[in-house]
Short mmCIF file of C-alpha atoms in Angstrom, two decimals:
data_model
loop_
_atom_site.label_atom_id
_atom_site.label_comp_id
_atom_site.label_asym_id
_atom_site.label_seq_id
_atom_site.Cartn_x
_atom_site.Cartn_y
_atom_site.Cartn_z
CA MET A 482 129.89 8.10 86.00
CA SER A 483 126.62 9.98 86.66
CA THR A 484 123.90 9.85 83.95
CA LEU A 485 122.61 13.30 85.28
CA ASP A 486 122.34 16.25 82.95
CA ALA A 487 123.10 19.99 83.80
CA GLU A 488 119.38 20.90 83.54
CA THR A 489 118.30 18.19 85.90
CA PHE A 490 121.20 19.11 88.32
CA ASP A 491 119.92 22.71 88.39
CA ARG A 492 116.41 21.62 89.09
CA HIS A 493 117.24 19.22 91.84
CA PHE A 494 119.66 22.01 93.41
CA ALA A 495 117.08 24.70 93.16
CA ASN A 496 114.63 22.44 94.88
CA LEU A 497 116.78 21.73 97.59
CA SER A 498 117.53 25.30 98.15
CA ALA A 499 113.98 26.42 98.39
CA ASN A 500 113.21 23.62 100.70
CA ILE A 501 115.80 24.42 102.98
CA SER A 502 115.19 28.09 102.61
CA ASP A 503 111.56 27.55 103.55
CA PHE A 504 112.87 26.99 107.24
CA ILE A 505 116.24 28.90 107.24
CA LYS A 506 114.83 32.39 106.63
CA GLY A 507 117.19 34.80 104.55
CA LYS A 508 120.38 33.05 104.54
CA PRO A 509 120.77 31.83 100.73
CA GLU A 510 124.57 32.14 100.91
CA VAL A 511 124.44 29.61 104.19
CA VAL A 512 122.14 27.49 102.39
CA ARG A 513 124.55 27.36 99.02
CA LEU A 514 127.37 26.73 100.81
CA ALA A 515 125.94 23.82 103.05
CA LEU A 516 124.72 22.33 99.51
CA VAL A 517 128.18 22.82 98.10
CA CYS A 518 129.90 20.91 100.86
CA LEU A 519 127.06 18.25 100.50
CA PHE A 520 127.77 17.90 96.91
CA ALA A 521 131.46 17.92 97.29
CA GLN A 522 131.00 14.92 99.68
CA GLY A 523 132.63 16.93 102.72
CA HIS A 524 131.89 17.45 106.30
CA LEU A 525 130.45 20.69 107.57
CA LEU A 526 131.06 22.34 110.98
CA VAL A 527 128.40 25.27 111.65
CA GLU A 528 129.76 27.28 114.46
CA ASP A 529 127.80 30.26 115.80
CA VAL A 530 125.94 31.73 118.96
CA PRO A 531 122.87 29.88 120.32
CA GLY A 532 119.74 30.22 118.79
CA VAL A 533 120.41 31.11 115.22
CA ALA A 534 119.05 27.74 113.59
CA LYS A 535 122.44 25.54 113.39
CA THR A 536 120.84 22.22 114.26
CA SER A 537 117.79 23.30 112.04
CA LEU A 538 119.91 23.94 108.98
CA ALA A 539 121.37 20.23 109.52
CA LYS A 540 117.86 18.99 109.95
CA ALA A 541 116.24 20.57 107.17
CA LEU A 542 119.15 19.65 104.94
CA ALA A 543 118.59 15.75 106.17
CA LYS A 544 114.92 15.92 105.68
CA SER A 545 115.16 17.05 101.94
CA VAL A 546 116.31 13.84 100.79
CA SER A 547 114.23 10.86 100.90
CA GLY A 548 115.88 7.65 101.38
CA ALA A 549 118.69 8.77 103.38
CA THR A 550 119.40 7.37 106.80
CA VAL A 551 119.86 10.24 109.12
CA LYS A 552 120.97 9.71 112.73
CA ARG A 553 121.52 12.67 115.30
CA ILE A 554 124.07 12.34 118.27
CA GLN A 555 123.81 14.84 121.07
CA PHE A 556 127.32 15.27 122.42
CA THR A 557 127.62 15.49 125.98
CA PRO A 558 130.72 15.16 128.39
CA ASP A 559 129.85 11.77 129.56
CA LEU A 560 129.24 10.45 126.00
CA LEU A 561 131.52 7.27 125.19
CA PRO A 562 133.21 6.34 121.87
CA SER A 563 131.12 3.29 121.77
CA ASP A 564 127.96 5.59 121.69
CA VAL A 565 129.24 6.80 118.40
CA VAL A 566 130.67 4.16 116.55
CA GLY A 567 129.00 1.09 117.87
CA VAL A 568 130.00 -1.52 120.36
CA GLN A 569 130.74 -5.28 119.79
CA THR A 570 129.22 -7.80 122.80
CA TYR A 571 129.49 -11.40 123.41
CA ASP A 572 126.29 -13.48 122.75
CA GLN A 573 126.31 -16.48 125.29
CA GLY A 574 123.67 -18.11 123.22
CA SER A 575 125.72 -18.37 120.00
CA HIS A 576 129.02 -18.11 121.39
CA MET A 577 130.06 -15.35 119.02
CA PHE A 578 130.79 -11.59 119.21
CA GLU A 579 127.92 -9.42 117.61
CA PHE A 580 128.59 -6.07 116.52
CA PHE A 581 125.72 -3.27 117.16
CA GLU A 582 126.38 -0.56 114.83
CA GLY A 583 126.54 3.20 116.15
CA PRO A 584 124.74 6.21 114.68
CA VAL A 585 127.72 7.01 112.46
CA PHE A 586 126.38 4.32 110.42
CA ALA A 587 123.93 6.64 108.33
CA ASN A 588 124.19 8.94 105.15
CA ILE A 589 123.77 12.06 107.44
CA VAL A 590 125.25 12.17 110.95
CA ILE A 591 124.17 15.25 112.72
CA GLY A 592 126.50 15.87 115.72
CA ASP A 593 125.00 18.68 117.82
CA GLU A 594 127.28 20.62 120.18
CA ILE A 595 130.27 18.31 118.94
CA ASN A 596 132.54 20.30 121.60
CA ARG A 597 130.90 19.25 124.71
CA ALA A 598 132.07 15.78 124.36
CA SER A 599 135.51 14.69 125.66
CA PRO A 600 138.63 14.63 123.49
CA LYS A 601 138.25 10.69 123.83
CA THR A 602 134.96 10.42 122.32
CA GLN A 603 135.73 13.34 119.60
CA SER A 604 138.50 10.95 118.36
CA ALA A 605 136.14 8.34 117.47
CA LEU A 606 135.17 10.53 114.49
CA LEU A 607 138.60 11.02 113.12
CA GLU A 608 138.51 7.67 111.41
CA VAL A 609 134.95 7.67 109.71
CA MET A 610 135.44 11.20 108.71
CA ALA A 611 138.59 10.88 107.05
CA GLU A 612 137.96 7.30 105.48
CA ARG A 613 134.18 6.40 105.72
CA GLN A 614 134.78 3.45 107.55
CA VAL A 615 135.03 2.15 111.23
CA THR A 616 137.51 -0.35 112.51
CA VAL A 617 136.10 -2.48 115.52
CA ASP A 618 138.30 -5.42 116.77
CA GLY A 619 140.67 -4.98 113.80
CA ARG A 620 137.87 -5.50 111.20
CA PRO A 621 137.12 -2.22 108.98
CA ARG A 622 133.39 -1.60 108.72
CA PRO A 623 132.35 0.72 105.58
CA VAL A 624 129.63 3.38 106.41
CA PRO A 625 126.72 4.20 103.60
CA THR A 626 127.46 6.02 100.78
CA PRO A 627 127.35 9.03 100.49
CA PHE A 628 128.26 9.95 104.02
CA LEU A 629 127.94 13.51 105.52
CA CYS A 630 128.76 14.60 108.81
CA ILE A 631 127.22 17.97 110.04
CA ALA A 632 128.48 19.34 113.22
CA THR A 633 127.43 22.33 115.26
CA GLN A 634 129.12 24.21 118.15
CA ASN A 635 128.83 27.05 120.28
CA PRO A 636 132.06 29.50 120.07
CA ILE A 637 131.17 31.61 123.11
CA GLU A 638 130.63 29.07 125.67
CA HIS A 639 133.28 27.53 127.38
CA GLN A 640 132.26 25.71 130.53
CA GLY A 641 131.87 21.99 129.82
CA THR A 642 133.49 22.20 126.30
CA TYR A 643 136.21 20.82 125.05
CA ALA A 644 138.05 22.65 122.00
CA LEU A 645 138.30 20.61 118.53
CA PRO A 646 141.62 19.41 118.06
CA GLU A 647 143.31 20.80 115.00
CA ALA A 648 143.31 17.03 113.41
CA GLN A 649 139.77 17.09 113.95
CA LEU A 650 139.22 20.54 112.56
CA ASP A 651 141.00 19.56 109.12
CA ARG A 652 138.55 16.90 108.55
CA PHE A 653 135.84 19.37 108.13
CA MET A 654 135.74 20.76 104.48
CA MET A 655 133.88 23.70 105.60
CA ARG A 656 133.16 26.05 108.72
CA ILE A 657 130.30 28.48 108.40
CA LYS A 658 128.17 30.69 110.28
CA VAL A 659 124.54 31.11 110.12
CA GLY A 660 124.36 34.59 111.85
CA TYR A 661 121.27 36.67 112.68
CA PRO A 662 118.38 37.34 110.46
CA PRO A 663 119.56 39.96 107.89
CA ASP A 664 115.87 41.69 107.97
CA ILE A 665 113.19 42.43 110.36
CA ALA A 666 110.91 40.65 107.82
CA ASP A 667 112.65 37.67 108.00
CA GLU A 668 112.84 37.81 111.73
CA VAL A 669 108.96 38.33 111.88
CA ASP A 670 108.84 34.83 109.51
CA ILE A 671 111.15 33.15 112.08
CA ILE A 672 108.78 34.27 115.05
CA ALA A 673 105.51 33.22 112.81
CA ASP A 674 107.21 29.77 112.50
CA GLY A 675 107.78 29.40 116.26
CA VAL A 676 104.59 30.53 117.33
CA ALA A 677 102.91 27.88 114.86
CA ARG A 678 105.38 25.28 116.57
CA ARG A 679 106.83 24.66 113.00
CA VAL A 680 109.70 22.51 112.87
CA PRO A 681 112.22 21.25 110.32
CA GLU A 682 111.12 17.71 110.73
CA GLU A 683 107.86 18.76 108.91
CA LEU A 684 109.77 19.53 105.63
CA GLY A 685 109.05 17.06 102.93
CA SER A 686 111.67 15.64 100.68
CA VAL A 687 112.61 17.05 97.39
CA MET A 688 114.95 14.41 96.04
CA THR A 689 115.96 10.87 96.50
CA LEU A 690 119.18 9.55 97.74
CA ASP A 691 119.90 8.21 93.98
CA ASP A 692 119.25 11.58 92.83
CA LEU A 693 121.97 12.76 95.43
CA ARG A 694 124.41 10.08 94.33
CA ASP A 695 123.96 11.38 90.67
CA MET A 696 124.91 14.70 91.60
CA ILE A 697 127.77 13.83 93.57
CA GLU A 698 129.04 12.17 90.49
CA MET A 699 128.45 14.80 88.43
CA VAL A 700 130.46 17.12 90.58
CA ARG A 701 133.52 14.90 90.69
CA SER A 702 133.47 14.86 86.62
CA LEU A 703 133.89 18.70 86.71
CA HIS A 704 136.88 20.12 84.83
CA ILE A 705 139.74 21.90 86.51
CA GLU A 706 142.32 23.39 84.16
CA PRO A 707 146.12 22.68 85.67
CA ASP A 708 146.52 26.53 85.77
CA VAL A 709 143.42 26.51 88.25
CA GLN A 710 145.05 23.79 90.20
CA ARG A 711 148.30 25.69 90.17
CA TYR A 712 146.31 28.62 91.52
CA ILE A 713 144.79 26.89 94.26
CA ALA A 714 148.42 25.56 95.15
CA MET A 715 149.93 28.89 95.38
CA ILE A 716 147.32 30.28 97.66
CA THR A 717 147.86 27.28 99.95
CA ARG A 718 151.46 27.48 100.08
CA GLU A 719 151.42 31.39 100.73
CA THR A 720 149.49 30.66 103.88
CA ARG A 721 152.61 28.49 105.09
CA LYS A 722 154.94 31.50 104.29
CA HIS A 723 152.46 34.26 105.77
CA ALA A 724 153.97 36.37 108.70
CA SER A 725 150.88 35.91 111.08
CA VAL A 726 150.68 32.19 110.39
CA ARG A 727 152.09 29.56 112.53
CA LEU A 728 150.84 26.68 110.82
CA GLY A 729 149.70 26.83 107.34
CA ILE A 730 147.28 24.97 104.83
CA SER A 731 148.21 21.23 104.31
CA PRO A 732 147.61 19.33 100.98
CA ARG A 733 144.09 18.04 102.17
CA GLY A 734 143.09 21.61 102.52
CA SER A 735 144.13 22.10 98.97
CA ILE A 736 142.16 19.01 97.69
CA ALA A 737 139.19 20.59 99.81
CA VAL A 738 139.40 23.72 97.84
CA ALA A 739 139.66 22.00 94.77
CA THR A 740 136.59 19.78 95.22
CA ALA A 741 134.67 22.44 96.86
CA ALA A 742 135.21 24.72 93.77
CA GLN A 743 134.01 21.82 91.56
CA ALA A 744 130.69 21.67 93.37
CA HIS A 745 130.37 25.61 93.41
CA ALA A 746 131.00 25.50 89.58
CA ALA A 747 128.08 22.84 89.36
CA VAL A 748 125.65 25.02 91.46
CA LEU A 749 126.13 27.87 88.99
CA GLY A 750 125.68 25.68 85.94
CA ARG A 751 129.09 25.45 84.65
CA SER A 752 131.06 22.11 83.55
CA PHE A 753 134.35 23.50 84.55
CA VAL A 754 136.00 25.66 87.41
CA THR A 755 137.20 29.16 87.54
CA PRO A 756 139.21 31.19 89.74
CA GLU A 757 136.21 32.83 90.80
CA ASP A 758 134.85 29.51 92.02
CA VAL A 759 138.13 29.18 94.06
CA ARG A 760 137.71 32.62 95.62
CA ALA A 761 134.34 31.79 96.41
CA VAL A 762 135.09 28.71 98.66
CA ALA A 763 138.38 29.53 99.99
CA LYS A 764 137.68 31.21 103.12
CA PRO A 765 134.86 29.03 104.44
CA VAL A 766 137.09 25.85 103.49
CA LEU A 767 140.45 27.44 104.84
CA ASN A 768 139.56 29.70 107.74
CA HIS A 769 139.45 26.96 110.27
CA ARG A 770 142.77 25.51 109.29
CA LEU A 771 144.95 28.30 109.80
CA LEU A 772 146.90 28.69 113.16
CA LEU A 773 147.71 32.20 113.57
CA THR A 774 150.85 33.35 115.69
CA PRO A 775 150.40 34.77 119.26
CA GLU A 776 151.55 38.26 117.91
CA ALA A 777 148.55 37.88 115.36
CA ARG A 778 146.05 37.08 117.95
CA VAL A 779 147.46 39.89 120.11
CA ARG A 780 146.83 42.20 117.27
CA LYS A 781 143.18 40.69 116.92
CA GLN A 782 144.03 39.74 113.48
CA THR A 783 141.54 36.85 111.95
CA ALA A 784 142.18 33.81 109.58
CA GLU A 785 139.58 35.62 107.30
CA GLU A 786 141.75 38.65 107.01
CA VAL A 787 144.92 36.64 106.41
CA LEU A 788 143.15 34.93 103.69
CA ASP A 789 141.86 37.94 102.06
CA GLU A 790 145.55 39.40 102.19
CA ILE A 791 146.74 36.17 100.36
CA LEU A 792 143.85 36.16 97.77
CA VAL A 793 144.32 39.63 96.61
CA GLY A 794 148.14 39.18 96.20
CA ALA A 795 147.72 35.86 94.33
CA PRO A 796 148.18 36.40 90.62
CA VAL A 797 144.69 34.91 88.93
CA PRO A 798 145.49 32.61 85.78
CA ARG A 799 144.69 34.18 82.48
CA PRO A 800 141.26 33.23 81.21
CA SER A 801 141.08 30.28 78.56
CA ARG A 802 137.75 28.72 78.74
CA TRP A 803 136.14 30.81 81.73
#
């Protein structure tokens, strides 16, 4: 169990947010959701148009934690599975096989433009994202703890890309968008950083890897009332009945909502989860897991609109301790 107190958690969270926001201008909600995903030990998919600091967000988060091993993978069509997980080779001198670890053996793995790799290479991430281990030649090899994959992809470019299969999308706890700068002042600051050739690698760390482990353990200990767990189940079960949905949310998605809600409650300074925490994380956790019917796509209905309908209609538990 974590020995961290709430005040120390709040201080670490504030320092992380300020450090990342020093480079990612005008996006406090994006930074908050990225940290919620980190504290919940989930994987993050950042999907947006080119040039809005998707990779910079991942790098800024990684640089903020001292002692964490960070590896970056530039996904390309010719990337091989062994380039991701590692390779086993035969040493003629010792007459033994030796395993050389791939870049997934790190605390934070940045997968840049993940949809540029072939489906075969993308599948190399399935086991490690779900089970935090890699099996090579029948032997499971655990990756470091904590383990977080932050992947980016461009949704508007299709030439030379391979859409992520549903099984892989389901392994990402959240899918978020960065978006354009909200204010002209933020964009001016971004231009100034670019003119000064400022990069996220220049950011200093504000906490240690042990601090992060303690924060993750504290999040895991947050209480979720049975009524709130039932509220989550009602929301996800409604997605399986909705007329516009071809494939609804699996139990893995329900668990992801619950653990993300724990982290959201923690960053707001609470020791228990409320329905408001569930609603705050529901769309970024669930939007990429819904498959809509062809008719819904013709109507240009979105997963977010379907989730809005379900969240409005789901009866909220009566207050007890929240």
